[in-house]
PDB file of C-alpha atoms in Angstrom:
ATOM      1  CA  MET A   1     -44.190  -2.561   1.411  1.00 46.00           C
ATOM      2  CA  GLU A   2     -46.956  -4.225   4.263  1.00 50.00           C
ATOM      3  CA  ASN A   3     -45.960  -7.986   4.139  1.00 51.00           C
ATOM      4  CA  PRO A   4     -49.402  -9.805   3.624  1.00 51.00           C
ATOM      5  CA  PHE A   5     -47.138 -12.760   4.660  1.00 51.00           C
ATOM      6  CA  GLY A   6     -47.111 -11.449   8.116  1.00 52.00           C
ATOM      7  CA  ASP A   7     -43.630 -12.775   9.041  1.00 53.00           C
ATOM      8  CA  SER A   8     -42.096  -9.306   9.968  1.00 49.00           C
ATOM      9  CA  ASP A   9     -38.267 -10.751  10.675  1.00 51.00           C
ATOM     10  CA  GLU A  10     -35.553 -10.715   8.025  1.00 53.00           C
ATOM     11  CA  PRO A  11     -34.640 -14.301   6.765  1.00 50.00           C
ATOM     12  CA  SER A  12     -30.739 -13.986   8.318  1.00 54.00           C
ATOM     13  CA  SER A  13     -28.266 -14.202   5.945  1.00 62.00           C
ATOM     14  CA  ASP A  14     -27.347 -18.252   6.017  1.00 76.00           C
ATOM     15  CA  HIS A  15     -31.389 -18.486   5.127  1.00 86.00           C
ATOM     16  CA  ARG A  16     -32.176 -18.869   1.623  1.00 90.00           C
ATOM     17  CA  GLN A  17     -35.029 -19.150  -0.827  1.00 90.00           C
ATOM     18  CA  TYR A  18     -36.650 -22.350  -2.271  1.00 92.00           C
ATOM     19  CA  LEU A  19     -39.854 -22.919  -4.621  1.00 92.00           C
ATOM     20  CA  VAL A  20     -40.796 -26.665  -3.462  1.00 93.00           C
ATOM     21  CA  LEU A  21     -43.375 -28.105  -6.798  1.00 90.00           C
ATOM     22  CA  ILE A  22     -44.938 -30.952  -6.306  1.00 88.00           C
ATOM     23  CA  ALA A  23     -46.936 -32.581  -8.806  1.00 85.00           C
ATOM     24  CA  ALA A  24     -50.656 -33.562  -7.845  1.00 80.00           C
ATOM     25  CA  SER A  25     -54.087 -36.027  -8.783  1.00 77.00           C
ATOM     26  CA  LYS A  26     -55.849 -37.587  -7.579  1.00 76.00           C
ATOM     27  CA  ASP A  27     -54.207 -40.164  -7.298  1.00 76.00           C
ATOM     28  CA  ASN A  28     -51.167 -38.968  -4.921  1.00 76.00           C
ATOM     29  CA  ALA A  29     -53.146 -36.294  -3.073  1.00 78.00           C
ATOM     30  CA  ALA A  30     -52.339 -37.957  -0.192  1.00 79.00           C
ATOM     31  CA  LEU A  31     -48.669 -37.893  -1.135  1.00 81.00           C
ATOM     32  CA  ALA A  32     -48.304 -34.484  -1.437  1.00 83.00           C
ATOM     33  CA  GLN A  33     -50.132 -33.285   1.632  1.00 85.00           C
ATOM     34  CA  LYS A  34     -47.773 -35.677   3.768  1.00 86.00           C
ATOM     35  CA  ILE A  35     -45.168 -33.997   1.826  1.00 88.00           C
ATOM     36  CA  LEU A  36     -46.548 -30.572   2.494  1.00 90.00           C
ATOM     37  CA  GLU A  37     -46.667 -31.745   6.358  1.00 91.00           C
ATOM     38  CA  ASN A  38     -43.300 -32.519   6.560  1.00 92.00           C
ATOM     39  CA  ILE A  39     -42.246 -29.388   4.728  1.00 95.00           C
ATOM     40  CA  LYS A  40     -43.857 -27.065   7.749  1.00 95.00           C
ATOM     41  CA  ALA A  41     -42.829 -30.367  10.558  1.00 94.00           C
ATOM     42  CA  HIS A  42     -39.203 -30.343   9.354  1.00 94.00           C
ATOM     43  CA  VAL A  43     -38.332 -27.732   6.774  1.00 95.00           C
ATOM     44  CA  ASP A  44     -40.003 -24.327   7.617  1.00 96.00           C
ATOM     45  CA  GLU A  45     -42.865 -24.367  10.294  1.00 95.00           C
ATOM     46  CA  ARG A  46     -44.610 -20.875   8.489  1.00 93.00           C
ATOM     47  CA  ALA A  47     -44.253 -22.582   4.621  1.00 92.00           C
ATOM     48  CA  ALA A  48     -47.860 -23.061   2.932  1.00 84.00           C
ATOM     49  CA  PRO A  49     -48.933 -23.607  -0.367  1.00 88.00           C
ATOM     50  CA  LEU A  50     -49.079 -20.751  -2.624  1.00 85.00           C
ATOM     51  CA  TRP A  51     -51.065 -22.222  -5.186  1.00 82.00           C
ATOM     52  CA  ILE A  52     -52.688 -25.065  -5.534  1.00 84.00           C
ATOM     53  CA  ASP A  53     -54.596 -26.794  -8.740  1.00 82.00           C
ATOM     54  CA  ALA A  54     -55.613 -29.350 -11.029  1.00 79.00           C
ATOM     55  CA  LYS A  55     -51.705 -29.944 -11.755  1.00 83.00           C
ATOM     56  CA  GLY A  56     -49.700 -29.592  -8.197  1.00 85.00           C
ATOM     57  CA  ILE A  57     -48.779 -27.451  -5.138  1.00 89.00           C
ATOM     58  CA  GLY A  58     -46.307 -24.584  -5.571  1.00 91.00           C
ATOM     59  CA  VAL A  59     -44.831 -24.231  -1.512  1.00 93.00           C
ATOM     60  CA  LEU A  60     -42.420 -21.159  -0.665  1.00 92.00           C
ATOM     61  CA  VAL A  61     -39.599 -22.600   2.040  1.00 94.00           C
ATOM     62  CA  THR A  62     -37.355 -20.575   3.695  1.00 94.00           C
ATOM     63  CA  THR A  63     -34.651 -22.438   5.128  1.00 94.00           C
ATOM     64  CA  GLU A  64     -30.974 -22.880   6.073  1.00 95.00           C
ATOM     65  CA  LEU A  65     -30.673 -26.248   4.985  1.00 94.00           C
ATOM     66  CA  VAL A  66     -29.676 -26.587   1.302  1.00 94.00           C
ATOM     67  CA  ALA A  67     -32.309 -28.150  -1.936  1.00 92.00           C
ATOM     68  CA  SER A  68     -30.853 -31.523  -0.567  1.00 90.00           C
ATOM     69  CA  GLU A  69     -31.632 -31.771   2.825  1.00 92.00           C
ATOM     70  CA  ILE A  70     -34.767 -30.296   1.963  1.00 93.00           C
ATOM     71  CA  TRP A  71     -35.799 -33.281   0.039  1.00 88.00           C
ATOM     72  CA  ARG A  72     -34.317 -35.497   2.393  1.00 88.00           C
ATOM     73  CA  GLU A  73     -36.633 -34.182   5.117  1.00 91.00           C
ATOM     74  CA  MET A  74     -39.870 -33.832   3.273  1.00 89.00           C
ATOM     75  CA  PHE A  75     -39.488 -37.462   2.726  1.00 82.00           C
ATOM     76  CA  GLN A  76     -39.107 -38.924   5.803  1.00 76.00           C
ATOM     77  CA  LYS A  77     -41.819 -41.884   6.938  1.00 69.00           C
ATOM     78  CA  ALA A  78     -43.668 -43.035  10.098  1.00 64.00           C
ATOM     79  CA  PRO A  79     -43.798 -47.271  10.615  1.00 61.00           C
ATOM     80  CA  GLY A  80     -45.553 -48.748   7.297  1.00 60.00           C
ATOM     81  CA  GLN A  81     -45.580 -45.596   5.368  1.00 60.00           C
ATOM     82  CA  ASP A  82     -44.965 -45.754   1.614  1.00 60.00           C
ATOM     83  CA  TYR A  83     -44.408 -42.739  -0.341  1.00 60.00           C
ATOM     84  CA  GLY A  84     -44.772 -44.378  -3.897  1.00 61.00           C
ATOM     85  CA  ASP A  85     -44.130 -42.326  -7.151  1.00 56.00           C
ATOM     86  CA  THR A  86     -42.112 -38.971  -6.365  1.00 59.00           C
ATOM     87  CA  ARG A  87     -40.651 -38.316  -9.906  1.00 62.00           C
ATOM     88  CA  ASN A  88     -42.587 -35.171 -10.593  1.00 78.00           C
ATOM     89  CA  LEU A  89     -40.996 -33.386  -7.530  1.00 85.00           C
ATOM     90  CA  LEU A  90     -38.789 -30.460  -8.219  1.00 89.00           C
ATOM     91  CA  ILE A  91     -36.346 -27.957  -5.496  1.00 91.00           C
ATOM     92  CA  LEU A  92     -35.848 -24.578  -6.951  1.00 91.00           C
ATOM     93  CA  GLU A  93     -34.013 -22.081  -4.762  1.00 90.00           C
ATOM     94  CA  ILE A  94     -34.985 -18.597  -5.650  1.00 87.00           C
ATOM     95  CA  GLY A  95     -32.135 -16.101  -7.035  1.00 85.00           C
ATOM     96  CA  LYS A  96     -31.611 -12.305  -6.528  1.00 82.00           C
ATOM     97  CA  ASP A  97     -33.648 -11.741 -10.168  1.00 86.00           C
ATOM     98  CA  TRP A  98     -36.898 -12.420 -10.193  1.00 83.00           C
ATOM     99  CA  ALA A  99     -40.060 -11.376 -12.309  1.00 84.00           C
ATOM    100  CA  ALA A 100     -44.127 -11.723 -11.154  1.00 82.00           C
ATOM    101  CA  ARG A 101     -47.194 -10.096 -11.699  1.00 82.00           C
ATOM    102  CA  ARG A 102     -47.705  -7.112 -10.239  1.00 84.00           C
ATOM    103  CA  ASP A 103     -49.637  -7.701  -6.531  1.00 82.00           C
ATOM    104  CA  ASP A 104     -49.839 -11.150  -7.125  1.00 79.00           C
ATOM    105  CA  LYS A 105     -49.130 -12.924  -4.052  1.00 77.00           C
ATOM    106  CA  ILE A 106     -46.024 -14.112  -5.242  1.00 78.00           C
ATOM    107  CA  GLU A 107     -44.660 -10.146  -5.833  1.00 84.00           C
ATOM    108  CA  HIS A 108     -44.937  -9.740  -2.201  1.00 83.00           C
ATOM    109  CA  TRP A 109     -43.294 -12.499  -0.907  1.00 79.00           C
ATOM    110  CA  LEU A 110     -40.224 -12.270  -3.106  1.00 82.00           C
ATOM    111  CA  ALA A 111     -39.979  -9.182  -2.785  1.00 85.00           C
ATOM    112  CA  SER A 112     -40.234  -9.362   1.198  1.00 83.00           C
ATOM    113  CA  HIS A 113     -38.128 -12.426   0.836  1.00 79.00           C
ATOM    114  CA  VAL A 114     -35.334 -12.015  -1.631  1.00 81.00           C
ATOM    115  CA  GLY A 115     -35.292  -8.127  -2.452  1.00 86.00           C
ATOM    116  CA  ALA A 116     -36.485  -6.333  -5.037  1.00 88.00           C
ATOM    117  CA  PRO A 117     -36.139  -7.454  -8.780  1.00 87.00           C
ATOM    118  CA  LEU A 118     -32.882  -6.445 -10.523  1.00 87.00           C
ATOM    119  CA  PRO A 119     -33.294  -3.513 -13.048  1.00 86.00           C
ATOM    120  CA  PRO A 120     -32.822  -3.931 -16.676  1.00 84.00           C
ATOM    121  CA  PRO A 121     -29.291  -3.171 -18.064  1.00 86.00           C
ATOM    122  CA  ASN A 122     -28.734   0.287 -20.987  1.00 87.00           C
ATOM    123  CA  ARG A 123     -28.894  -1.629 -24.330  1.00 84.00           C
ATOM    124  CA  PRO A 124     -29.158  -0.349 -28.015  1.00 86.00           C
ATOM    125  CA  LYS A 125     -32.259  -0.684 -28.958  1.00 82.00           C
ATOM    126  CA  ARG A 126     -32.985  -2.901 -31.602  1.00 79.00           C
ATOM    127  CA  ARG A 127     -33.588  -2.402 -34.379  1.00 72.00           C
TER     128      ARG A 127
END
């Protein structure tokens, strides 16, 4: 499968894949942008939003850091900077199993970074 992200190197075995979910609105758009800049500068220079909509941003990240370290790196502050309300932010590690819409951008990223999803087991048919 062709990798649409252009990062042909396979992540090393000590790297993990994460989905960072950032709630965004008109009121905190600058905060969400600064968090994204910090992710790119301090966690994964190839990180880019997978989607942006009226409610938030979803960013896929590949790093050797664990979630608590990603959190710390996202909130590095310049002097006088205030991050305000950061209650609506979540970092999730992507595991070995996943499902996504066929031929969607996320499907290609997951296939190239995580691997194929797990096949369904043989189960007795339900009545």
